[in-house]
Coordinates of C-alpha atoms in Angstrom, one line a residue:
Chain A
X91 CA 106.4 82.8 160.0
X92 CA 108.0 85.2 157.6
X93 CA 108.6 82.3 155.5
X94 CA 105.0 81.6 155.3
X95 CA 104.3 84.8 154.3
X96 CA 107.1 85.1 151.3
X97 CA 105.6 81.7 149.7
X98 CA 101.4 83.3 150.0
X99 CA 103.4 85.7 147.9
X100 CA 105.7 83.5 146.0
X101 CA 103.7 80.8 144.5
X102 CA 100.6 82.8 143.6
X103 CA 103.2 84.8 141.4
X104 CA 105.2 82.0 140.1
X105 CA 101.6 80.5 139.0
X106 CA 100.4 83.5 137.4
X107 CA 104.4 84.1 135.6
X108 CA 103.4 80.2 134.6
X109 CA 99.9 81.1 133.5
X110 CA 100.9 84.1 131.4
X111 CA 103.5 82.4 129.6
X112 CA 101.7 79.0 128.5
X113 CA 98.8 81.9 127.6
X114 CA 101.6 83.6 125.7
X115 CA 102.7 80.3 123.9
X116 CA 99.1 79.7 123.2
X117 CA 98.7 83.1 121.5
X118 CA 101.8 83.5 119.1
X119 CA 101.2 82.6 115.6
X120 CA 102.9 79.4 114.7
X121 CA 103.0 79.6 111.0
X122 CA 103.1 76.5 110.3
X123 CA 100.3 75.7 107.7
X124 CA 100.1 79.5 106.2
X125 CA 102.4 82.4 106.0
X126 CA 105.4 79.6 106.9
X127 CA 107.8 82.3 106.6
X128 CA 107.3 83.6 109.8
X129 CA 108.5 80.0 111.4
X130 CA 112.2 80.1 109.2
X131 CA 114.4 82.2 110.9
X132 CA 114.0 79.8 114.6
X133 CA 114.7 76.6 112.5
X134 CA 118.2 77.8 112.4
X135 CA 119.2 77.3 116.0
X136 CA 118.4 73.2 115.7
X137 CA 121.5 71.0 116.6
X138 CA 121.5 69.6 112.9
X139 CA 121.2 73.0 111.1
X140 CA 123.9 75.4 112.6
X141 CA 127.8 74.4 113.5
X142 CA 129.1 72.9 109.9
X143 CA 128.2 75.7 107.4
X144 CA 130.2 76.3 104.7
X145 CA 128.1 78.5 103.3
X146 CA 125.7 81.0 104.9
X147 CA 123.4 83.0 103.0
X148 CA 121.5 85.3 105.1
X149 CA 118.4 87.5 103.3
X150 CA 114.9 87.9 102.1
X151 CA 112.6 85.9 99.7
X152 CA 115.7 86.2 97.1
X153 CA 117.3 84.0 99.0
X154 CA 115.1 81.4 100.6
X155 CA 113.6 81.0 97.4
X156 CA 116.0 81.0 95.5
X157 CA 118.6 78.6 96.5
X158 CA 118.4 75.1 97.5
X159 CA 121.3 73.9 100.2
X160 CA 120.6 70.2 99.7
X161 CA 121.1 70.5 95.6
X162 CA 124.8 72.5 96.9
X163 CA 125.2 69.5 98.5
X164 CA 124.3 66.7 96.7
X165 CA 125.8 68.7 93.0
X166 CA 129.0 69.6 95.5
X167 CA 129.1 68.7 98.3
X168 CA 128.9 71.7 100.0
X169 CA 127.6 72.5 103.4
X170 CA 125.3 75.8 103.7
X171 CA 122.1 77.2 104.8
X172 CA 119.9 80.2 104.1
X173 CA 119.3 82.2 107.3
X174 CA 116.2 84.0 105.7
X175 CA 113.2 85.4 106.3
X176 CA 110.0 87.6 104.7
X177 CA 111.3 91.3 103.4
X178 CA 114.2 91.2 106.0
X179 CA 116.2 94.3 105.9
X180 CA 119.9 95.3 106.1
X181 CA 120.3 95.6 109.7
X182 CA 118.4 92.5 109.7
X183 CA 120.6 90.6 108.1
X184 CA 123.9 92.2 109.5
X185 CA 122.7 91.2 113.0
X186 CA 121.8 87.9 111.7
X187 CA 125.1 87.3 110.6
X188 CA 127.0 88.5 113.5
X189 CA 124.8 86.3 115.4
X190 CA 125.7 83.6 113.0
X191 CA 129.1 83.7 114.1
X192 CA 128.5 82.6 117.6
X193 CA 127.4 79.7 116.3
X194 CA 130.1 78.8 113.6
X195 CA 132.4 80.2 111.3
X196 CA 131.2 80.0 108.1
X197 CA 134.1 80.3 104.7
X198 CA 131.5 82.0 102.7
X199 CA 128.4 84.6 103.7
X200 CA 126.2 85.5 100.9
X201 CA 124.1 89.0 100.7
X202 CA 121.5 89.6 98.4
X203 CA 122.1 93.5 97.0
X204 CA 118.5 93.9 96.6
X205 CA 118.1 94.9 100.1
X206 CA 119.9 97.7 99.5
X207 CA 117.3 99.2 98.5
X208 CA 115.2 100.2 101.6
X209 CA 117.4 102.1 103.6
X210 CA 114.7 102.6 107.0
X211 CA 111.5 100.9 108.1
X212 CA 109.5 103.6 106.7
X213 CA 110.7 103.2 103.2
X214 CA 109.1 99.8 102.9
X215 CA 105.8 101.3 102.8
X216 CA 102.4 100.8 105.0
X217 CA 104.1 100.5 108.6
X218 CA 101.5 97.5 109.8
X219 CA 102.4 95.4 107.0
X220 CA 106.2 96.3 107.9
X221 CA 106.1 95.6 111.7
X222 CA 104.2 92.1 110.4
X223 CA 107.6 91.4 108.8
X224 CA 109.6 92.5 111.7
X225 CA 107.8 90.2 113.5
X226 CA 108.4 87.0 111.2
X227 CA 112.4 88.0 111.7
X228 CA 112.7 88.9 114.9
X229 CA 110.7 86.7 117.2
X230 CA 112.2 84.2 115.9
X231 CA 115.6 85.2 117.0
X232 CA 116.8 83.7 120.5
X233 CA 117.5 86.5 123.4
X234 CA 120.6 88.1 122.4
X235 CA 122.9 91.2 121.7
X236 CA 122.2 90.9 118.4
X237 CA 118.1 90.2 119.0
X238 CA 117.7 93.5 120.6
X239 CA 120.0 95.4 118.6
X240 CA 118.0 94.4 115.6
X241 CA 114.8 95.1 117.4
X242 CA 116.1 98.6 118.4
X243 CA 117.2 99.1 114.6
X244 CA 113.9 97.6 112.9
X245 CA 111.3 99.1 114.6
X246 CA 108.7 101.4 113.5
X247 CA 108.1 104.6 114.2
X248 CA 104.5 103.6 115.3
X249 CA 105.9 100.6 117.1
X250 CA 108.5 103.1 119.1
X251 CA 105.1 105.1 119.5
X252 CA 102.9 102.2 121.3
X253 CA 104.4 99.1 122.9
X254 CA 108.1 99.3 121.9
X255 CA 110.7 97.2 123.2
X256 CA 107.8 95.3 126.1
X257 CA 105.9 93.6 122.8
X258 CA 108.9 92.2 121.9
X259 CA 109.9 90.9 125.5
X260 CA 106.6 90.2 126.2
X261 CA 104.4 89.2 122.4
X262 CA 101.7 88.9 124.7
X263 CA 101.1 92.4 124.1
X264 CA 101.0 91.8 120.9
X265 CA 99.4 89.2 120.4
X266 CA 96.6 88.9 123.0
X267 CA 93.7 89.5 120.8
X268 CA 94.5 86.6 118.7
X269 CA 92.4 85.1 121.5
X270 CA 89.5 84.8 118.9
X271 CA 91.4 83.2 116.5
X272 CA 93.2 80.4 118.7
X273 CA 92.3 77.1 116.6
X274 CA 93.8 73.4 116.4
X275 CA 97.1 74.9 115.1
X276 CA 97.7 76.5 118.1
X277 CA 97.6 74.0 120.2
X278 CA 99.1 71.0 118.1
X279 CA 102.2 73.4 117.5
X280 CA 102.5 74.7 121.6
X281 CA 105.6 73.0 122.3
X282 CA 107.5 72.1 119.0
X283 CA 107.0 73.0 115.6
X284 CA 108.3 71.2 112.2
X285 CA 110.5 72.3 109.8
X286 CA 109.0 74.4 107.1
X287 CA 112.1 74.8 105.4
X288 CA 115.1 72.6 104.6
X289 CA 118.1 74.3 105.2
X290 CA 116.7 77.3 105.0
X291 CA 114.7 76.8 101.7
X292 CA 111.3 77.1 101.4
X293 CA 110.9 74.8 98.6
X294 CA 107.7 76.1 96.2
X295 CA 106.9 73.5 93.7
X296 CA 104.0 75.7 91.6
X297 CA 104.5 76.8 88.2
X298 CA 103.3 80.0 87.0
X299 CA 105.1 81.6 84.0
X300 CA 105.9 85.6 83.6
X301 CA 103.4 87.1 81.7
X302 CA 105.2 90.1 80.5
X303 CA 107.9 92.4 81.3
X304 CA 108.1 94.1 84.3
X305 CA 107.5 98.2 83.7
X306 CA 110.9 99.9 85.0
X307 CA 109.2 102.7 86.5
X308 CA 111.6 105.7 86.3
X309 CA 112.8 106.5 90.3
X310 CA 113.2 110.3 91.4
X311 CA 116.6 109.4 92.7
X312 CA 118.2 105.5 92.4
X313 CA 121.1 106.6 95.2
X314 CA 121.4 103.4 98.0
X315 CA 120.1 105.4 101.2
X316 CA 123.2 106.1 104.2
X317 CA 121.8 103.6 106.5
X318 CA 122.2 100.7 104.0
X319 CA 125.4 101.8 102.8
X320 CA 126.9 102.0 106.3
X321 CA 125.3 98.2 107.0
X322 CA 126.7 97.2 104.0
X323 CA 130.2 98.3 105.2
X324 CA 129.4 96.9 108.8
X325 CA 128.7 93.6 106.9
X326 CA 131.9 93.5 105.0
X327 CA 133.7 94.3 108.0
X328 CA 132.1 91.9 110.2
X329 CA 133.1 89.1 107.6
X330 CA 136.5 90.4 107.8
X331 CA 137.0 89.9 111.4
X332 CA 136.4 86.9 111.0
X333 CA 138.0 86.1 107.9
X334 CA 134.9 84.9 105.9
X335 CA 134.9 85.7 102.1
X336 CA 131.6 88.0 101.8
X337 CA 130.1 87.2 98.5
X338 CA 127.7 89.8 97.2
X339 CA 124.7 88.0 94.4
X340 CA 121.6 89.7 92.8
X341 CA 119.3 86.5 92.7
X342 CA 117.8 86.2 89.2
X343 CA 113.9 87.4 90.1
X344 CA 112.4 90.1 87.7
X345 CA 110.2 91.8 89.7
X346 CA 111.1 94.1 91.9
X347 CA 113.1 95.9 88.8
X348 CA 116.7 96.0 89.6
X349 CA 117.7 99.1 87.7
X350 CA 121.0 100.1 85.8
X351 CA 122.0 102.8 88.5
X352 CA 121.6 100.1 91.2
X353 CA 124.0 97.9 89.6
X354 CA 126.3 100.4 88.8
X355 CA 126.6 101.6 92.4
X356 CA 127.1 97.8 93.6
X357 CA 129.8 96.8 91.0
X358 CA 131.9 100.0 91.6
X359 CA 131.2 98.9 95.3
X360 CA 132.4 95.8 94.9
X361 CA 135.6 96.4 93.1
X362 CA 136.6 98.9 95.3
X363 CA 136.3 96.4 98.4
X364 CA 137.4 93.7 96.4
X365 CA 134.3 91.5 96.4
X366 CA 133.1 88.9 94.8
X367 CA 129.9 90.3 92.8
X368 CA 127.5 88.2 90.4
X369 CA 124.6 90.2 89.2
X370 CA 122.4 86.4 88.5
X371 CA 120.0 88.2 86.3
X372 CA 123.0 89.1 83.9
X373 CA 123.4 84.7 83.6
X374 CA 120.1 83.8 83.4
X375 CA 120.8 82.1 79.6
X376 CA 123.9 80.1 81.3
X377 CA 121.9 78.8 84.5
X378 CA 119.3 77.8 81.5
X379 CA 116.4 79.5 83.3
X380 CA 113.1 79.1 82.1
X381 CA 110.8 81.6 82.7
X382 CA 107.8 79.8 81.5
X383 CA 108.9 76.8 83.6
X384 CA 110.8 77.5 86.6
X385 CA 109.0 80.1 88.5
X386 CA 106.1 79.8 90.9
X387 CA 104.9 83.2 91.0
X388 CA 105.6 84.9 87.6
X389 CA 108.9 85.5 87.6
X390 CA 109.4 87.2 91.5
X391 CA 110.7 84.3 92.7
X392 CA 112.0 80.5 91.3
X393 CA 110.2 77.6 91.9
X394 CA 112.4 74.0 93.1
X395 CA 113.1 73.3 89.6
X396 CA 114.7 77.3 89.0
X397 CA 115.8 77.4 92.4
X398 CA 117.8 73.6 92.1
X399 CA 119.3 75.3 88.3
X400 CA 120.4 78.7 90.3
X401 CA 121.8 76.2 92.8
X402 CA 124.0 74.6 90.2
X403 CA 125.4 76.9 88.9
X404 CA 126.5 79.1 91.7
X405 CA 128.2 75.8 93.2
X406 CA 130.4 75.7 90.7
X407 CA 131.1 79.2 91.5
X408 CA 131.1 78.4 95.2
X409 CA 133.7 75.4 94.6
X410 CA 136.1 77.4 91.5
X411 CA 136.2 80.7 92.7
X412 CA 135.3 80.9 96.5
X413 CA 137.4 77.0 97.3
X414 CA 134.6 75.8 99.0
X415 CA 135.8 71.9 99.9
X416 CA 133.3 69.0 98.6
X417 CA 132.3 67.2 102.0
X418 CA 131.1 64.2 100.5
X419 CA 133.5 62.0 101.9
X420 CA 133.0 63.1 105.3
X421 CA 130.9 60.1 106.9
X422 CA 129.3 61.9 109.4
X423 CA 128.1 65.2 107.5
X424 CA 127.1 62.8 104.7
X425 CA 124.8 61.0 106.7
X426 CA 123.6 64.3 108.2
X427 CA 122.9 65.2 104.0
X428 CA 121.6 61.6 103.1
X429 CA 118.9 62.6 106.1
X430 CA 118.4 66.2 105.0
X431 CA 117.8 65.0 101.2
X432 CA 115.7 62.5 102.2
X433 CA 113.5 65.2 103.6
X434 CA 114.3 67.3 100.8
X435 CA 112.6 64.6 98.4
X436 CA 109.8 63.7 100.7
X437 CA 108.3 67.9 101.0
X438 CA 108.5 67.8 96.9
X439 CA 107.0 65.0 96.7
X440 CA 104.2 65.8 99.0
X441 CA 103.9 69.2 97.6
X442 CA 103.7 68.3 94.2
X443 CA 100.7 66.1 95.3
X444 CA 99.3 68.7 97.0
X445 CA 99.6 71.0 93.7
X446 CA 98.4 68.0 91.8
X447 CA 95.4 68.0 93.7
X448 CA 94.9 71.5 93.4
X449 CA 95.2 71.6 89.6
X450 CA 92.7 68.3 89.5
X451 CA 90.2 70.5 91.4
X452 CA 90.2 73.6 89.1
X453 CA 89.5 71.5 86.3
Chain B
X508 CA 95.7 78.1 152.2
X509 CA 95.4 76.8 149.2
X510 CA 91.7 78.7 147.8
X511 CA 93.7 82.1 149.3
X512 CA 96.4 81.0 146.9
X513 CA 94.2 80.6 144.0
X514 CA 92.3 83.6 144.8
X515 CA 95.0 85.5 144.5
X516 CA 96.0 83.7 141.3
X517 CA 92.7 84.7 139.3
X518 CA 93.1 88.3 140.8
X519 CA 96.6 88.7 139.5
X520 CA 95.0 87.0 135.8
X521 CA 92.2 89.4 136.3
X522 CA 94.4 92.0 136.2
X523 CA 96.7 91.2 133.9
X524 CA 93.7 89.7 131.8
X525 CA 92.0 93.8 131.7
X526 CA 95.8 95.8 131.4
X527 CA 96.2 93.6 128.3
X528 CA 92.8 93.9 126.9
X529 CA 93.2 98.1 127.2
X530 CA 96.5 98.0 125.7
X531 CA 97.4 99.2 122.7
X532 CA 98.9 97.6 119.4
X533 CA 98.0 96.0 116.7
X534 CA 95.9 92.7 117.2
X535 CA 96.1 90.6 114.5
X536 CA 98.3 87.1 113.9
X537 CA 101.6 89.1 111.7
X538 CA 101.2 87.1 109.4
X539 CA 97.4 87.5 108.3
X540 CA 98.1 91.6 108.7
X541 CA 97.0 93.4 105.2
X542 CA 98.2 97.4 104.1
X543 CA 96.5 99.4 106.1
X544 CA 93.9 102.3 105.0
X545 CA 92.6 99.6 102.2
X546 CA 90.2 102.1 100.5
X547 CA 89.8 105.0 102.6
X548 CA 89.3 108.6 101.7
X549 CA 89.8 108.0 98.3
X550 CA 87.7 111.1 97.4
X551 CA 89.3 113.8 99.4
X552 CA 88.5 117.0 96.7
X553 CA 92.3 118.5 96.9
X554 CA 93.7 115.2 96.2
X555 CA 95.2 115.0 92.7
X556 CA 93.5 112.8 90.5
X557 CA 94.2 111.9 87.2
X558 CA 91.1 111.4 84.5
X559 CA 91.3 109.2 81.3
X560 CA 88.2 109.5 79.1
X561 CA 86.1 110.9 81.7
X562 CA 87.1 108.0 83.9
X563 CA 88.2 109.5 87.4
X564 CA 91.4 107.6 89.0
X565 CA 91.7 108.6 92.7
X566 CA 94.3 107.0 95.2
X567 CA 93.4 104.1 96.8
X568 CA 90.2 104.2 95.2
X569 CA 88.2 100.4 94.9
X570 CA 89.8 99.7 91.2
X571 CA 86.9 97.5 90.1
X572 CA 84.7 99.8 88.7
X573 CA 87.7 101.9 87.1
X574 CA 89.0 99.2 85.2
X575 CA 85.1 98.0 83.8
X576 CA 85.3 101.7 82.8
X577 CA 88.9 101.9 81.3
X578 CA 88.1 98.5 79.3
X579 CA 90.7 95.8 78.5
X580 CA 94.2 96.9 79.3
X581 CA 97.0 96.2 76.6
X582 CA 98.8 94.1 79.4
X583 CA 98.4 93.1 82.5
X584 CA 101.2 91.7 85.2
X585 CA 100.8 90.6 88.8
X586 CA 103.2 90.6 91.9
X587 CA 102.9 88.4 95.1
X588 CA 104.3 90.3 98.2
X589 CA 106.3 88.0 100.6
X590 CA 104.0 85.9 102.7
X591 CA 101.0 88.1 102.3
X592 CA 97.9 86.8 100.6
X593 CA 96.8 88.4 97.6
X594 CA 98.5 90.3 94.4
X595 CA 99.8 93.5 93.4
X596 CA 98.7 94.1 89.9
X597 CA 99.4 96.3 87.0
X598 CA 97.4 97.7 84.3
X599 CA 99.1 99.4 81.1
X600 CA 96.2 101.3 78.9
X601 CA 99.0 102.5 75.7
X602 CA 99.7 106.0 77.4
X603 CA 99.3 105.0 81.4
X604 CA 100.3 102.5 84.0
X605 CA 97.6 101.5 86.5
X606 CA 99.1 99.9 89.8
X607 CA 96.8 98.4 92.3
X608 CA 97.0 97.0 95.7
X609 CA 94.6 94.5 97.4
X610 CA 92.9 94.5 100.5
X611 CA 90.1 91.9 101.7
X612 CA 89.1 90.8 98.7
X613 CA 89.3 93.9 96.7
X614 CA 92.0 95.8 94.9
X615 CA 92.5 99.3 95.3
X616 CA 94.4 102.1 93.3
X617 CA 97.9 102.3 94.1
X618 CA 99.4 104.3 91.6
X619 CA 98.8 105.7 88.4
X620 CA 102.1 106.2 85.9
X621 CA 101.5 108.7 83.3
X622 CA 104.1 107.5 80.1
X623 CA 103.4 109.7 76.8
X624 CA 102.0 112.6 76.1
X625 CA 99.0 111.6 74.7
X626 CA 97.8 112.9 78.3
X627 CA 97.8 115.1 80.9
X628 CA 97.3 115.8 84.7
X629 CA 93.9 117.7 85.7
X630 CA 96.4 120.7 85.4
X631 CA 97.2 120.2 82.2
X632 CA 101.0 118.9 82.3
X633 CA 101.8 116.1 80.3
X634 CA 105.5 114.1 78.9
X635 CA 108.0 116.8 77.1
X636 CA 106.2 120.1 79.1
X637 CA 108.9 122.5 80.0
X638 CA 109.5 123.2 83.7
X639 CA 107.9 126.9 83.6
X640 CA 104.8 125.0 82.8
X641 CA 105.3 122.7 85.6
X642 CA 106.1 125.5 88.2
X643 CA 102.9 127.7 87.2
X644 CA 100.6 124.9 87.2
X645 CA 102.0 122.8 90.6
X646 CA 104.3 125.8 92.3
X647 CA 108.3 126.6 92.1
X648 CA 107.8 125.4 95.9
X649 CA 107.0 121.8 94.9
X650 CA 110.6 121.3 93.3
X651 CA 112.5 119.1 95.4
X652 CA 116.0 120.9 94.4
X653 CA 116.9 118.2 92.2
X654 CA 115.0 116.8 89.5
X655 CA 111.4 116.5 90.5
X656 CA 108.7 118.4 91.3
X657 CA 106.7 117.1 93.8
X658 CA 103.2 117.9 95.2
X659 CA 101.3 116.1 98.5
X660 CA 97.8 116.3 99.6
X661 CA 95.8 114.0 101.3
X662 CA 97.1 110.4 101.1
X663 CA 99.0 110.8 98.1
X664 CA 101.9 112.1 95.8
X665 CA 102.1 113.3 92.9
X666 CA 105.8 113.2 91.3
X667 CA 106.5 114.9 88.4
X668 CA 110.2 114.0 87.1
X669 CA 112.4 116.4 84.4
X670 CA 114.9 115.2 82.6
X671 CA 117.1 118.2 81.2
X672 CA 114.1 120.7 82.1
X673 CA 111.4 118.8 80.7
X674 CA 109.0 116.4 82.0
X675 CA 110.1 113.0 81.9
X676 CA 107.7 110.7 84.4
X677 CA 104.4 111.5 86.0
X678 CA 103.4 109.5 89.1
X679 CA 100.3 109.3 90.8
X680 CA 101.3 107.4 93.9
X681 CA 98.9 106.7 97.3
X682 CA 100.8 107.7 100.4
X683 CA 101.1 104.8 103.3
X684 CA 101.7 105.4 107.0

């Protein structure tokens, strides 16, 4: 009798728990036709992505966009991937690596110093826009230490003020008046989603040359904030403990304006830790970047053909300075690479068609 | 049995279906979200504003008629953000900076950067003043005890650097929560 009675209860819940999650699946953005950053940092976690990194470069767009894994690869040999996602911050990316580290044991982890420059969620700006990007780095994360560290560290103020900690357990909250906006997507992409990225990079194959240079507007004070200095130390530390060489890179994009007083606080950084710094803006005449060629956006960010020149050249770095083994003669992660260029060439060739197309129809 | 069961089911939905339609936060798919505030109260009277040949340029003001009225800038740039649709954009008129922001489909004043002193705040201070004049025209409380004087009101900033006790950078910035 009393059995009866716990399974009236039982089942009518376990429906509903079943309801509200498929509901829940429905109503999270899948980004995987627009805004595809938001779908990057769960790629990570497939079987063929994590577990034989050389390399790991975690970071924001000067990263992802950056630097192309399969031309490490094919130029060197070299295994990596870019754990990146959409303005992600320093705590970000220090619990992204130590969450890296579960999953392998990378030689090299690469930080992008130009995240030193917000030092809390507020100083990004418009706090909407900034729990947006939240969003595209954190939902992605599986449950974890690290995921709700990085949750407790990211959010808003506003966030902290409304739903908190529950819209990230539960993104129904968040998300359940996307109800109106539910289309095909949503229902094509329930249960599995493509890769956007390969590796990590999300390949742009647009070319739109700088128009001018970028106005260095002059900053009330250029010190790195406390917070980012004490992630930046957590960082090098973490890599320590596990006796990965961090590698500290300023990717090569003008805009935003990297000034003087930043690089001078990362270089005497750097010394005094005894890392590996390369300011890639300072090289752009030796990785032969074009500026009227090789970026997609006007000089913020390279397109494939910058990104595959950047990649180049900081393999040979990666190989001389950092000893970063050529893998090539490893039969199984070569055919794992002869898969992941193959993919590689397929995306550029389809986007280039794509931009073909685009270009035909302006004309 | 089973239509209690099912009952029970769409009352639990029901429930859930109004606590989440009451709750708060913000709606929208994260990725489609734009800046917030896109264009409001750009006319607040003790906002700072800064006026170029009788052309008024408020905060977060909708730039398009500003710029038919400033005429053809000397150059022009543009900055994607990060997976948001649309374009920061920059203006530079010979003596000023004009920085915009977009929202919708229109662009909205973000910041204004005053470079030489060809001219001045609504107050009168321009590049090369001395800080006395700064202090009787913004305050000695608006000095930030290092090397700006800076002075808030509404949804904006304005951010007047010194450089050896003279003014070096004025800024006309909007102010984003």
């Amino acid at each position: 009798m009393k059995k009866r009675v716990w399974l009236k209860i039982l089942i009518p819940v376990l429906i509903t728990v079943l309801i509200l999650l498929f509901v829940q699946q429905l109503l999270m953005p899948k980004y995987m036709t627009e805004t595809k950053e938001g779908a990057m940092i769960s790629e990570y976690y497939e079987k063929d992505n994590h577990g034989n990194n050389d390399v790991v470069f975690v970071g924001d767009c000067e990263v992802y966009e950056n630097f192309s894994p399969v031309t490490l690869w094919n130029e060197y040999g070299i295994t990596s991937y870019i754990r990146g996602s959409a303005q992600q911050l320093i705590w970000q990316t220090y619990y992204l690596m130590e969450e890296t580290f579960k999953y392998e044991n990378p030689k090299v982890m690469v930080f992008n110093v130009l995240e030193m420059i917000y030092d809390t969620p507020e100083s990004t700006g418009d706090s909407e826009k900034r729990e947006a990007y939240n969003r595209m780095t954190l939902d992605g994360m599986k449950w974890s230490k690290e995921k709700w560290n990085s949750i407790a560290a990211s959010m808003t103020k506003q966030e902290k003020e409304t739903d908190g900690y529950w819209s990230y357990i539960f993104p129904i909250l968040r998300y359940h008046e996307r109800w109106s906006e539910v289309g095909a997507e949503d229902f094509r992409y329930l249960f599995h989603r493509d890769a956007v990225t390969d590796n990590g990079y999300l390949m742009q194959v647009k070319v739109n040359p700088v128009l001018g240079e970028f106005n260095k507007r002059p900053l009330v004070d250029y010190s790195f904030g406390e917070n980012s200095w004490k992630y930046l130390d957590m960082i090098k530390d973490l890599c320590k403990e596990h006796g990965t060489q961090l590698v500290l890179v300023k990717a090569p994009s003008l805009s935003p304006v990297w000034y003087d007083e930043w690089e001078t606080q990362i270089e005497e950084y750097a010394a005094k830790n005894d890392l590996l710094y390369i300011n890639f803006l300072e090289k752009q005449e030796e990785i032969g970047i074009d500026w009227n060629q090789d970026t997609y956006d006007r000089g913020l960010h390279l397109n494939v053909y910058g990104a595959e020149k950047l990649s180049i050249y900081f393999g040979q770095i990666l190989k001389e300075e950092c000893g970063i083994e050529d893998h090539r003669s490893d039969t199984e992660l070569s055919a794992l690479w002869t898969n992941k260029t193959k993919a590689y060439e397929a995306r550029k060739e389809q986007l280039l068609l794509e931009y073909q197309e685009e270009l035909d129809s302006e004309q | 049995m089973s239509k209690r069961i099912l009952a029970l089911v769409l009352g639990v939905i029901m429930v859930c279906g109004l606590a989440l339609a009451g709750c708060g936060g913000s709606s929208d798919n994260a990725g489609n979200d734009q800046a917030a505030d896109g264009g409001a109260a750009s006319s607040n009277a003790e906002e700072y504003k800064f006026t170029y040949n009788g052309t008024e340029i408020a905060m977060k003001a909708p730039v398009a008629p500003i710029l038919e009225a400033l005429g053809e800038a000397k150059s022009y740039n543009e900055e994607t953000s990060c997976a948001f649709e649309g374009l920061d954009k920059s203006y530079f008129y010979g003596s000023f900076y004009l920085y915009t922001y977009p929202q919708g489909d229109e662009d909205f004043v973000n910041m204004v950067e005053l470079v030489d002193d060809t001219v001045k705040t609504e107050e009168g201070i321009s590049i090369g003043d001395s800080k006395e004049k700064v202090e009787e025209a913004y305050g000695a409380d608006s000095y930030n005890g290092i090397n700006a004087y800076v002075a808030s009101a509404g949804e904006m900033t304005l951010t007047i650097i010194m450089d050896n006790d003279k003014v070096s950078s004025i800024q006309y910035a909007a102010v984003f929560e």
